[in-house]
Amino acid sequence: MSAFDLMIQSLVLGSLGLVAGVLGGVIGFGTTIILMPALVYFYGPIQAIPIIALVATIANLSRIFLWWSVINWRVCFVYSLTGVPSVILGVNTLVSLNERLVELTLGIFLIALIPIRRWMRKKNFCLKLWQMSLVGAGIGFLTGVVATTGAINTPFFLAFGLTKGAFLGTEAASTLSILFTKGITFHQLGFLNMAAIVQGLMIGIFVLIGAIFSKRIVLALPEGQFLLLMELVMLLSGTSILLMAI
């Protein structure tokens, strides 16, 4: 790769990282979805997955720092208790699954969650604390199989009664242990090498800068607009996953 190509690559990924950091900081997901097409283009699908996991880890750390005071730690504990072993199972079964079928199912499910979330909200449907352990188990396994599942968490954490800063911080803290476990498992399988770590950290710096600017937006955003923005990104996310799977 020439110096010019490397400069263009760094400029593209850095710019996308800033945008992804702001968006992810506002709605709690979308960071990896924005970066994924470019990472797959520059590094290939196999190398892109551990880089995405590392970037997502940095993004979650920034949200935990920004919303530390309103995080619901009980939810984090219950969610992680089942999520950690499930992500190990997911990563180790990835090679035996039809990834295209998984992505198609995930994309359809993601779009279907929009009316489901609205129905749950209309019926005042609320999840109990113990039910978040079931969510952790399911999301943990999916996180091990596919590159990103951030948007799928949204309706479940909202159904528990979390919103805005409490949602952003609690969801980030809950999934951090899953992302750490995924990274360690990828490293043990030989996918997370030093090159992937360096690339992930460089992109993560730009994501972190973008996330810092997001807090002011979240505090000023009315709850109704906050929820509509999340639904829009869920729709775009599901559609993009379907298009990549076709």
XYZ file of N, CA and C in Angstrom:
738
model
N 0.849 -1.195 0.000
C 0.000 0.000 0.000
C 0.885 1.247 0.000
N 0.629 2.181 -0.927
C 1.427 3.395 -1.032
C 1.075 4.365 0.088
N 1.937 5.372 0.273
C 1.693 6.384 1.306
C 0.410 7.157 1.029
N 0.133 7.412 -0.274
C -1.089 8.133 -0.643
C -2.333 7.310 -0.292
N -2.293 5.995 -0.616
C -3.429 5.120 -0.299
C -3.653 5.044 1.203
N -2.560 4.985 1.950
C -2.667 4.929 3.403
C -3.266 6.209 3.967
N -2.911 7.356 3.378
C -3.444 8.638 3.821
C -4.942 8.730 3.543
N -5.348 8.290 2.338
C -6.775 8.299 1.982
C -7.563 7.381 2.908
N -7.004 6.202 3.157
C -7.666 5.240 4.032
C -7.843 5.813 5.434
N -6.794 6.449 5.957
C -6.858 7.034 7.290
C -7.864 8.179 7.353
N -7.911 8.987 6.288
C -8.847 10.120 6.226
C -10.290 9.629 6.213
N -10.555 8.606 5.400
C -11.914 8.059 5.302
C -12.352 7.457 6.632
N -11.513 6.597 7.211
C -11.877 5.925 8.456
C -11.941 6.896 9.633
N -11.058 7.901 9.636
C -11.095 8.900 10.700
C -12.372 9.729 10.650
N -12.760 10.166 9.447
C -13.985 10.951 9.272
C -15.218 10.140 9.652
N -15.259 8.888 9.190
C -16.386 8.014 9.539
C -16.419 7.755 11.038
N -15.233 7.645 11.654
C -15.170 7.426 13.095
C -15.768 8.572 13.887
N -15.499 9.803 13.460
C -16.075 10.978 14.131
C -17.600 10.975 14.030
N -18.108 10.758 12.807
C -19.566 10.723 12.588
C -20.198 9.590 13.386
N -19.554 8.419 13.346
C -20.080 7.256 14.055
C -20.058 7.482 15.565
N -19.035 8.169 16.064
C -18.945 8.449 17.490
C -20.073 9.347 17.974
N -20.396 10.370 17.188
C -21.502 11.270 17.546
C -22.830 10.527 17.518
N -23.097 9.799 16.420
C -24.370 9.083 16.284
C -24.514 8.019 17.369
N -23.462 7.229 17.568
C -23.523 6.193 18.582
C -23.681 6.767 19.974
N -23.078 7.920 20.222
C -23.206 8.562 21.524
C -24.589 9.105 21.788
N -25.313 9.447 20.725
C -26.663 10.005 20.859
C -27.705 8.910 21.051
N -27.627 7.823 20.278
C -28.683 6.810 20.316
C -28.242 5.469 20.886
N -26.953 5.303 21.174
C -26.504 4.078 21.819
C -26.054 2.982 20.883
N -26.230 3.144 19.593
C -25.758 2.164 18.615
C -25.580 2.865 17.279
N -25.089 2.155 16.292
C -24.888 2.742 14.963
C -23.420 2.986 14.653
N -22.572 2.986 15.694
C -21.143 3.241 15.487
C -20.535 2.225 14.528
N -20.696 0.956 14.830
C -20.082 -0.087 14.006
C -20.778 -0.252 12.669
N -22.069 0.067 12.619
C -22.810 -0.071 11.357
C -22.299 0.924 10.332
N -21.992 2.140 10.771
C -21.445 3.151 9.861
C -20.052 2.753 9.373
N -19.252 2.197 10.270
C -17.872 1.859 9.940
C -17.734 0.542 9.174
N -18.698 -0.353 9.350
C -18.552 -1.698 8.818
C -18.272 -1.778 7.315
N -19.055 -1.085 6.442
C -18.773 -1.195 5.000
C -17.352 -0.787 4.628
N -16.857 0.314 5.217
C -15.507 0.783 4.903
C -14.453 -0.185 5.419
N -14.659 -0.731 6.611
C -13.699 -1.676 7.180
C -13.634 -2.961 6.363
N -14.785 -3.442 5.928
C -14.820 -4.641 5.086
C -14.109 -4.368 3.764
N -14.295 -3.163 3.215
C -13.661 -2.800 1.945
C -12.139 -2.752 2.083
N -11.637 -2.137 3.159
C -10.195 -1.955 3.328
C -9.489 -3.200 3.858
N -10.151 -3.963 4.754
C -9.473 -5.051 5.439
C -10.036 -6.441 5.138
N -11.216 -6.513 4.509
C -11.842 -7.806 4.288
C -12.751 -8.175 5.443
N -13.712 -9.079 5.226
C -14.727 -9.381 6.241
C -14.179 -10.047 7.497
N -13.155 -10.909 7.366
C -12.641 -11.617 8.537
C -11.907 -10.662 9.468
N -10.997 -9.863 8.920
C -10.221 -8.919 9.728
C -11.095 -7.799 10.271
N -12.168 -7.466 9.549
C -13.034 -6.362 9.969
C -13.771 -6.669 11.265
N -14.147 -7.924 11.497
C -14.956 -8.279 12.668
C -14.235 -7.998 13.985
N -12.984 -8.468 14.190
C -12.313 -8.117 15.452
C -12.007 -6.626 15.584
N -11.754 -5.926 14.452
C -11.538 -4.473 14.520
C -12.817 -3.782 14.991
N -13.949 -4.212 14.456
C -15.244 -3.658 14.852
C -15.493 -3.898 16.338
N -15.153 -5.100 16.825
C -15.343 -5.416 18.242
C -14.513 -4.490 19.122
N -13.301 -4.189 18.707
C -12.426 -3.305 19.477
C -12.934 -1.862 19.457
N -13.374 -1.396 18.283
C -13.933 -0.047 18.177
C -15.186 0.080 19.045
N -16.040 -0.955 19.003
C -17.258 -0.934 19.808
C -16.937 -0.889 21.300
N -15.865 -1.560 21.701
C -15.445 -1.536 23.103
C -15.072 -0.118 23.537
N -14.307 0.570 22.693
C -13.908 1.952 22.995
C -15.137 2.864 23.038
N -16.072 2.671 22.092
C -17.289 3.477 22.058
C -18.103 3.279 23.331
N -18.206 2.036 23.790
C -18.961 1.757 25.012
C -18.286 2.351 26.246
N -16.957 2.300 26.279
C -16.234 2.909 27.394
C -16.506 4.408 27.481
N -16.594 5.064 26.333
C -16.867 6.504 26.330
C -18.266 6.802 26.857
N -19.252 5.959 26.502
C -20.623 6.173 26.988
C -20.726 5.907 28.480
N -19.992 4.916 28.971
C -19.977 4.647 30.411
C -19.415 5.847 31.164
N -18.347 6.414 30.650
C -17.730 7.584 31.279
C -18.692 8.780 31.282
N -19.385 8.993 30.170
C -20.270 10.149 30.043
C -21.517 10.037 30.924
N -22.030 8.802 31.138
C -23.304 8.617 31.831
C -23.163 7.782 33.099
N -21.989 7.792 33.708
C -21.689 6.964 34.866
C -22.720 7.134 35.983
N -23.139 8.341 36.227
C -23.992 8.635 37.391
C -25.402 8.083 37.272
N -25.855 7.721 36.074
C -27.232 7.245 35.906
C -27.297 5.791 35.433
N -26.191 5.067 35.485
C -26.165 3.660 35.052
C -26.869 2.780 36.089
N -27.696 1.852 35.602
C -28.360 0.872 36.465
C -27.466 -0.379 36.519
N -26.679 -0.505 37.568
C -25.680 -1.577 37.651
C -26.302 -2.943 37.882
N -27.506 -2.995 38.448
C -28.174 -4.295 38.629
C -28.489 -4.921 37.274
N -28.956 -4.103 36.347
C -29.238 -4.602 34.996
C -27.948 -5.094 34.334
N -26.879 -4.340 34.506
C -25.589 -4.732 33.922
C -25.153 -6.106 34.410
N -25.285 -6.334 35.723
C -24.856 -7.611 36.306
C -25.690 -8.773 35.774
N -27.011 -8.624 35.790
C -27.906 -9.696 35.353
C -27.712 -9.994 33.869
N -27.577 -8.953 33.070
C -27.390 -9.098 31.624
C -26.068 -9.802 31.317
N -25.003 -9.395 31.981
C -23.670 -9.938 31.712
C -23.523 -11.374 32.205
N -24.263 -11.731 33.244
C -24.155 -13.051 33.839
C -24.410 -14.156 32.815
N -25.369 -13.937 31.930
C -25.672 -14.928 30.884
C -25.047 -14.540 29.542
N -24.768 -13.256 29.352
C -24.233 -12.796 28.070
C -22.819 -13.265 27.809
N -21.977 -13.304 28.840
C -20.565 -13.674 28.667
C -20.407 -15.118 28.170
N -21.004 -16.117 28.837
C -20.858 -17.480 28.291
C -21.523 -17.657 26.933
N -22.583 -16.895 26.682
C -23.285 -17.023 25.406
C -22.447 -16.509 24.241
N -21.687 -15.434 24.446
C -20.869 -14.893 23.352
C -19.717 -15.847 23.027
N -19.185 -16.542 24.022
C -18.152 -17.547 23.766
C -18.714 -18.662 22.894
N -19.929 -19.092 23.220
C -20.593 -20.119 22.419
C -20.842 -19.626 21.003
N -21.249 -18.356 20.870
C -21.531 -17.787 19.556
C -20.308 -17.714 18.667
N -19.189 -17.240 19.219
C -17.949 -17.129 18.439
C -17.468 -18.501 17.982
N -17.544 -19.484 18.868
C -17.036 -20.813 18.548
C -17.935 -21.586 17.583
N -19.204 -21.168 17.460
C -20.094 -21.831 16.509
C -20.234 -21.045 15.201
N -19.557 -19.894 15.124
C -19.655 -19.049 13.932
C -19.260 -19.809 12.669
N -18.205 -20.589 12.739
C -17.690 -21.278 11.546
C -18.640 -22.345 11.030
N -19.560 -22.812 11.875
C -20.463 -23.882 11.457
C -21.818 -23.365 10.987
N -22.012 -22.048 10.995
C -23.302 -21.477 10.619
C -23.248 -20.840 9.237
N -24.411 -20.733 8.615
C -24.550 -20.000 7.361
C -24.692 -18.529 7.717
N -23.591 -17.774 7.602
C -23.584 -16.377 8.050
C -24.585 -15.530 7.265
N -24.764 -15.847 5.982
C -25.704 -15.084 5.158
C -27.131 -15.238 5.681
N -27.494 -16.455 6.059
C -28.832 -16.701 6.597
C -29.007 -15.986 7.929
N -27.960 -15.998 8.749
C -28.017 -15.308 10.040
C -28.223 -13.805 9.837
N -27.485 -13.217 8.884
C -27.595 -11.779 8.635
C -28.974 -11.418 8.078
N -29.526 -12.260 7.204
C -30.870 -12.016 6.674
C -31.896 -12.035 7.809
N -31.788 -13.026 8.675
C -32.704 -13.132 9.814
C -32.552 -11.932 10.738
N -31.307 -11.541 10.984
C -31.036 -10.411 11.860
C -31.592 -9.110 11.296
N -31.415 -8.889 9.992
C -31.925 -7.682 9.352
C -33.438 -7.586 9.420
N -34.112 -8.697 9.113
C -35.584 -8.736 9.159
C -36.069 -8.509 10.590
N -35.403 -9.164 11.539
C -35.777 -9.027 12.951
C -35.607 -7.597 13.431
N -34.542 -6.955 12.979
C -34.248 -5.588 13.391
C -35.337 -4.628 12.920
N -35.782 -4.772 11.668
C -36.848 -3.925 11.139
C -38.173 -4.227 11.845
N -38.408 -5.515 12.108
C -39.657 -5.911 12.774
C -39.728 -5.390 14.203
N -38.579 -5.100 14.804
C -38.566 -4.610 16.180
C -39.189 -3.222 16.316
N -39.253 -2.461 15.215
C -39.821 -1.109 15.287
C -41.301 -1.157 15.661
N -42.152 -1.896 14.897
C -43.557 -1.985 15.338
C -43.723 -2.743 16.650
N -42.838 -3.720 16.908
C -42.920 -4.462 18.169
C -42.668 -3.526 19.343
N -41.654 -2.656 19.222
C -41.336 -1.716 20.290
C -42.495 -0.757 20.525
N -43.121 -0.296 19.426
C -44.263 0.620 19.556
C -45.436 -0.068 20.244
N -45.658 -1.340 19.901
C -46.737 -2.103 20.534
C -46.458 -2.290 22.018
N -45.198 -2.612 22.338
C -44.813 -2.786 23.739
C -45.008 -1.492 24.515
N -44.675 -0.361 23.891
C -44.817 0.927 24.552
C -46.296 1.285 24.732
N -47.118 0.983 23.733
C -48.546 1.277 23.794
C -49.224 0.459 24.884
N -48.793 -0.792 25.054
C -49.370 -1.685 26.052
C -48.705 -1.518 27.428
N -47.774 -0.551 27.516
C -47.027 -0.338 28.757
C -46.326 -1.618 29.218
N -45.802 -2.358 28.222
C -45.114 -3.611 28.507
C -43.748 -3.319 29.105
N -43.481 -3.909 30.257
C -42.213 -3.673 30.940
C -41.526 -4.993 31.260
N -40.219 -5.015 31.066
C -39.438 -6.195 31.416
C -39.033 -6.140 32.883
N -39.008 -7.304 33.524
C -38.513 -7.404 34.897
C -37.006 -7.646 34.874
N -36.387 -7.474 36.026
C -34.934 -7.584 36.103
C -34.452 -8.963 35.666
N -35.118 -10.042 36.129
C -34.668 -11.389 35.788
C -34.782 -11.661 34.293
N -35.739 -10.995 33.625
C -35.909 -11.204 32.186
C -34.753 -10.623 31.379
N -34.032 -9.674 31.953
C -32.865 -9.117 31.265
C -31.751 -10.156 31.138
N -31.776 -11.182 31.984
C -30.800 -12.262 31.844
C -31.073 -13.072 30.575
N -32.343 -13.228 30.220
C -32.695 -13.919 28.983
C -32.266 -13.096 27.772
N -32.442 -11.776 27.884
C -31.994 -10.874 26.814
C -30.477 -10.986 26.643
N -29.762 -10.988 27.763
C -28.304 -11.101 27.710
C -27.845 -12.384 27.039
N -28.519 -13.485 27.318
C -28.150 -14.766 26.722
C -28.345 -14.737 25.208
N -29.491 -14.219 24.767
C -29.773 -14.174 23.329
C -28.868 -13.219 22.574
N -28.705 -12.006 23.106
C -27.861 -11.010 22.445
C -26.396 -11.440 22.483
N -25.983 -12.056 23.586
C -24.607 -12.526 23.697
C -24.262 -13.523 22.604
N -25.155 -14.475 22.374
C -24.903 -15.474 21.330
C -24.848 -14.817 19.954
N -25.808 -13.929 19.666
C -25.832 -13.245 18.365
C -24.587 -12.384 18.167
N -24.110 -11.743 19.248
C -22.917 -10.905 19.154
C -21.696 -11.729 18.772
N -21.661 -12.976 19.202
C -20.565 -13.847 18.828
C -20.629 -14.303 17.388
N -21.832 -14.314 16.820
C -22.027 -14.832 15.461
C -21.864 -13.758 14.399
N -22.417 -12.564 14.642
C -22.393 -11.502 13.628
C -21.570 -10.317 14.122
N -21.298 -9.386 13.214
C -20.400 -8.274 13.527
C -20.983 -7.313 14.558
N -22.270 -7.011 14.467
C -22.847 -6.023 15.376
C -24.305 -6.343 15.676
N -24.705 -6.172 16.929
C -26.093 -6.395 17.341
C -26.588 -5.262 18.230
N -25.891 -4.130 18.213
C -26.207 -3.040 19.134
C -27.657 -2.595 19.097
N -28.238 -2.485 17.903
C -29.597 -1.960 17.792
C -30.637 -2.907 18.373
N -30.341 -4.204 18.412
C -31.316 -5.170 18.920
C -31.526 -4.986 20.426
N -30.518 -4.504 21.121
C -30.653 -4.255 22.560
C -31.693 -3.198 22.886
N -31.860 -2.250 21.975
C -32.636 -1.041 22.245
C -34.032 -1.287 22.809
N -34.920 -2.051 22.138
C -36.284 -2.176 22.660
C -36.352 -2.848 24.021
N -35.404 -3.727 24.335
C -35.430 -4.432 25.617
C -35.019 -3.515 26.767
N -34.001 -2.701 26.553
C -33.585 -1.768 27.599
C -34.622 -0.664 27.786
N -35.272 -0.263 26.688
C -36.346 0.723 26.803
C -37.531 0.127 27.544
N -37.818 -1.159 27.286
C -38.941 -1.821 27.952
C -38.692 -1.986 29.443
N -37.447 -1.953 29.859
C -37.133 -2.000 31.283
C -37.366 -0.644 31.953
N -37.568 0.384 31.121
C -37.857 1.714 31.654
C -36.697 2.685 31.579
N -35.658 2.329 30.857
C -34.499 3.215 30.721
C -34.633 4.083 29.476
N -34.172 5.313 29.545
C -34.209 6.191 28.386
C -33.077 7.218 28.478
N -32.753 7.797 27.330
C -31.715 8.828 27.222
C -30.427 8.404 27.937
N -29.905 9.218 28.866
C -28.622 8.938 29.481
C -28.578 7.614 30.221
N -29.660 7.273 30.940
C -29.710 6.005 31.678
C -29.654 4.820 30.722
N -30.358 4.941 29.588
C -30.316 3.889 28.576
C -28.921 3.772 27.969
N -28.356 4.900 27.565
C -27.054 4.894 26.898
C -25.966 4.305 27.793
N -25.921 4.738 29.055
C -24.890 4.270 29.969
C -25.073 2.821 30.375
N -26.309 2.424 30.688
C -26.578 1.060 31.145
C -26.366 0.053 30.024
N -26.830 0.378 28.823
C -26.640 -0.534 27.690
C -25.164 -0.695 27.379
N -24.407 0.394 27.436
C -22.969 0.335 27.156
C -22.248 -0.500 28.201
N -22.564 -0.295 29.477
C -21.907 -1.044 30.547
C -22.293 -2.518 30.511
N -23.536 -2.800 30.131
C -24.007 -4.186 30.077
C -23.302 -4.982 28.988
N -23.071 -4.351 27.852
C -22.485 -5.070 26.718
C -20.955 -5.029 26.711
N -20.360 -4.236 27.604
C -18.900 -4.124 27.610
C -18.242 -5.468 27.915
N -18.785 -6.186 28.892
C -18.199 -7.481 29.238
C -18.316 -8.464 28.082
N -19.411 -8.362 27.322
C -19.597 -9.229 26.164
C -18.563 -8.913 25.094
N -18.315 -7.620 24.869
C -17.337 -7.226 23.856
C -15.921 -7.634 24.261
N -15.597 -7.492 25.544
C -14.289 -7.931 26.035
C -14.125 -9.436 25.794
N -15.161 -10.188 26.139
C -15.111 -11.639 25.970
C -14.970 -12.017 24.500
N -15.684 -11.297 23.634
C -15.596 -11.562 22.200
C -14.185 -11.302 21.695
N -13.590 -10.206 22.136
C -12.229 -9.875 21.713
C -11.223 -10.923 22.159
N -11.342 -11.371 23.420
C -10.431 -12.399 23.941
C -10.583 -13.701 23.163
N -11.837 -14.068 22.864
C -12.086 -15.302 22.122
C -11.516 -15.218 20.713
N -11.697 -14.082 20.045
C -11.122 -13.892 18.710
C -9.601 -13.980 18.772
N -9.012 -13.409 19.835
C -7.557 -13.456 19.979
C -7.076 -14.901 20.138
N -7.797 -15.682 20.934
C -7.429 -17.078 21.133
C -7.566 -17.894 19.851
N -8.504 -17.490 18.997
C -8.694 -18.192 17.718
C -7.748 -17.681 16.635
N -6.955 -16.624 16.967
C -5.937 -16.137 16.043
C -6.365 -15.024 15.112
N -7.554 -14.417 15.348
C -8.052 -13.364 14.462
C -7.660 -11.966 14.941
N -7.576 -11.774 16.245
C -7.266 -10.447 16.791
C -5.759 -10.338 16.979
N -5.057 -9.971 15.892
C -3.608 -9.832 15.958
C -3.227 -8.384 16.261
N -1.930 -8.114 16.319
C -1.461 -6.771 16.674
C -1.902 -5.721 15.668
N -1.933 -6.087 14.364
C -2.365 -5.139 13.326
C -3.812 -4.715 13.556
N -4.674 -5.680 13.880
C -6.081 -5.374 14.132
C -6.238 -4.497 15.369
N -5.417 -4.750 16.400
C -5.482 -3.952 17.625
C -5.092 -2.502 17.348
N -3.993 -2.292 16.604
C -3.542 -0.941 16.272
C -4.589 -0.205 15.437
N -5.133 -0.882 14.419
C -6.142 -0.270 13.552
C -7.399 0.075 14.347
N -7.820 -0.845 15.225
C -9.007 -0.596 16.035
C -8.826 0.564 16.994
N -7.651 0.673 17.600
C -7.374 1.763 18.542
C -7.331 3.117 17.834
N -6.743 3.158 16.637
C -6.663 4.412 15.889
C -8.058 4.921 15.528
N -8.897 4.021 15.031
C -10.269 4.416 14.685
C -11.037 4.775 15.949
N -10.788 4.018 17.023
C -11.482 4.253 18.280
C -11.227 5.633 18.857
N -10.048 6.193 18.617
C -9.747 7.550 19.094
C -10.705 8.563 18.477
N -10.964 8.438 17.173
C -11.891 9.346 16.495
C -13.328 9.123 16.989
N -13.683 7.864 17.240
C -15.007 7.554 17.777
C -15.173 8.190 19.155
N -14.127 8.126 19.966
C -14.164 8.707 21.311
C -14.357 10.219 21.258
N -13.673 10.884 20.335
C -13.824 12.332 20.177
C -15.262 12.683 19.792
N -15.815 11.918 18.854
C -17.199 12.152 18.442
C -18.179 11.931 19.574
N -17.920 10.908 20.409
C -18.829 10.600 21.520
C -18.879 11.723 22.543
N -17.759 12.395 22.748
C -17.711 13.495 23.715
C -18.682 14.612 23.333
N -18.806 14.876 22.038
C -19.717 15.925 21.570
C -21.187 15.512 21.646
N -21.449 14.223 21.824
C -22.828 13.731 21.766
C -23.631 14.048 23.023
N -22.979 14.219 24.172
C -23.722 14.375 25.429
C -24.606 15.617 25.401
N -24.096 16.710 24.871
C -24.880 17.939 24.807
C -26.131 17.739 23.939
N -25.993 16.970 22.858
C -27.134 16.708 21.972
C -28.189 15.890 22.705
N -27.761 14.848 23.429
C -28.694 13.983 24.155
C -29.476 14.770 25.192
N -28.791 15.620 25.943
C -29.452 16.398 27.000
C -30.478 17.375 26.430
N -30.243 17.865 25.205
C -31.157 18.839 24.593
C -32.267 18.183 23.784
N -32.157 16.872 23.527
C -33.099 16.192 22.641
C -34.329 15.738 23.423
N -35.553 16.144 23.007
C -36.774 15.663 23.659
C -36.891 14.143 23.535
N -37.510 13.511 24.532
C -37.565 12.047 24.557
C -38.251 11.475 23.320
N -39.332 12.144 22.854
C -40.041 11.662 21.673
C -39.144 11.636 20.444
N -38.373 12.696 20.247
C -37.450 12.752 19.111
C -36.312 11.755 19.274
N -35.900 11.531 20.520
C -34.862 10.547 20.815
C -35.310 9.155 20.360
N -36.551 8.785 20.677
C -37.067 7.475 20.305
C -37.263 7.355 18.798
N -37.729 8.422 18.152
C -37.910 8.402 16.703
C -36.574 8.262 15.984
N -35.556 8.922 16.500
C -34.226 8.831 15.902
C -33.691 7.406 16.004
N -33.928 6.761 17.140
C -33.493 5.378 17.299
C -34.216 4.456 16.317
N -35.524 4.689 16.125
C -36.279 3.863 15.183
C -35.770 4.046 13.752
N -35.424 5.274 13.397
C -34.900 5.541 12.051
C -33.597 4.784 11.821
N -32.709 4.819 12.808
C -31.438 4.114 12.659
C -31.652 2.603 12.661
N -32.606 2.110 13.439
C -32.938 0.686 13.415
C -33.400 0.261 12.029
N -34.224 1.100 11.390
C -34.695 0.811 10.039
C -33.535 0.788 9.051
N -32.694 1.809 9.114
C -31.532 1.879 8.220
C -30.558 0.741 8.490
N -30.385 0.403 9.763
C -29.483 -0.677 10.137
C -29.973 -2.017 9.589
N -31.249 -2.292 9.806
C -31.808 -3.553 9.309
C -31.728 -3.643 7.796
N -32.005 -2.534 7.129
C -31.949 -2.519 5.662
C -30.525 -2.737 5.161
N -29.546 -2.088 5.819
C -28.155 -2.229 5.398
C -27.653 -3.656 5.610
N -28.066 -4.281 6.706
C -27.663 -5.668 6.958
C -28.255 -6.595 5.892
N -29.510 -6.361 5.522
C -30.140 -7.163 4.479
C -29.423 -6.987 3.138
N -29.066 -5.758 2.817
C -28.381 -5.490 1.552
C -27.005 -6.149 1.521
N -26.300 -6.147 2.662
C -24.984 -6.790 2.712
C -25.092 -8.304 2.632
N -26.239 -8.831 3.068
C -26.412 -10.287 3.066
C -26.837 -10.814 1.699
N -27.397 -9.929 0.855
C -27.886 -10.353 -0.469
C -26.726 -10.592 -1.415
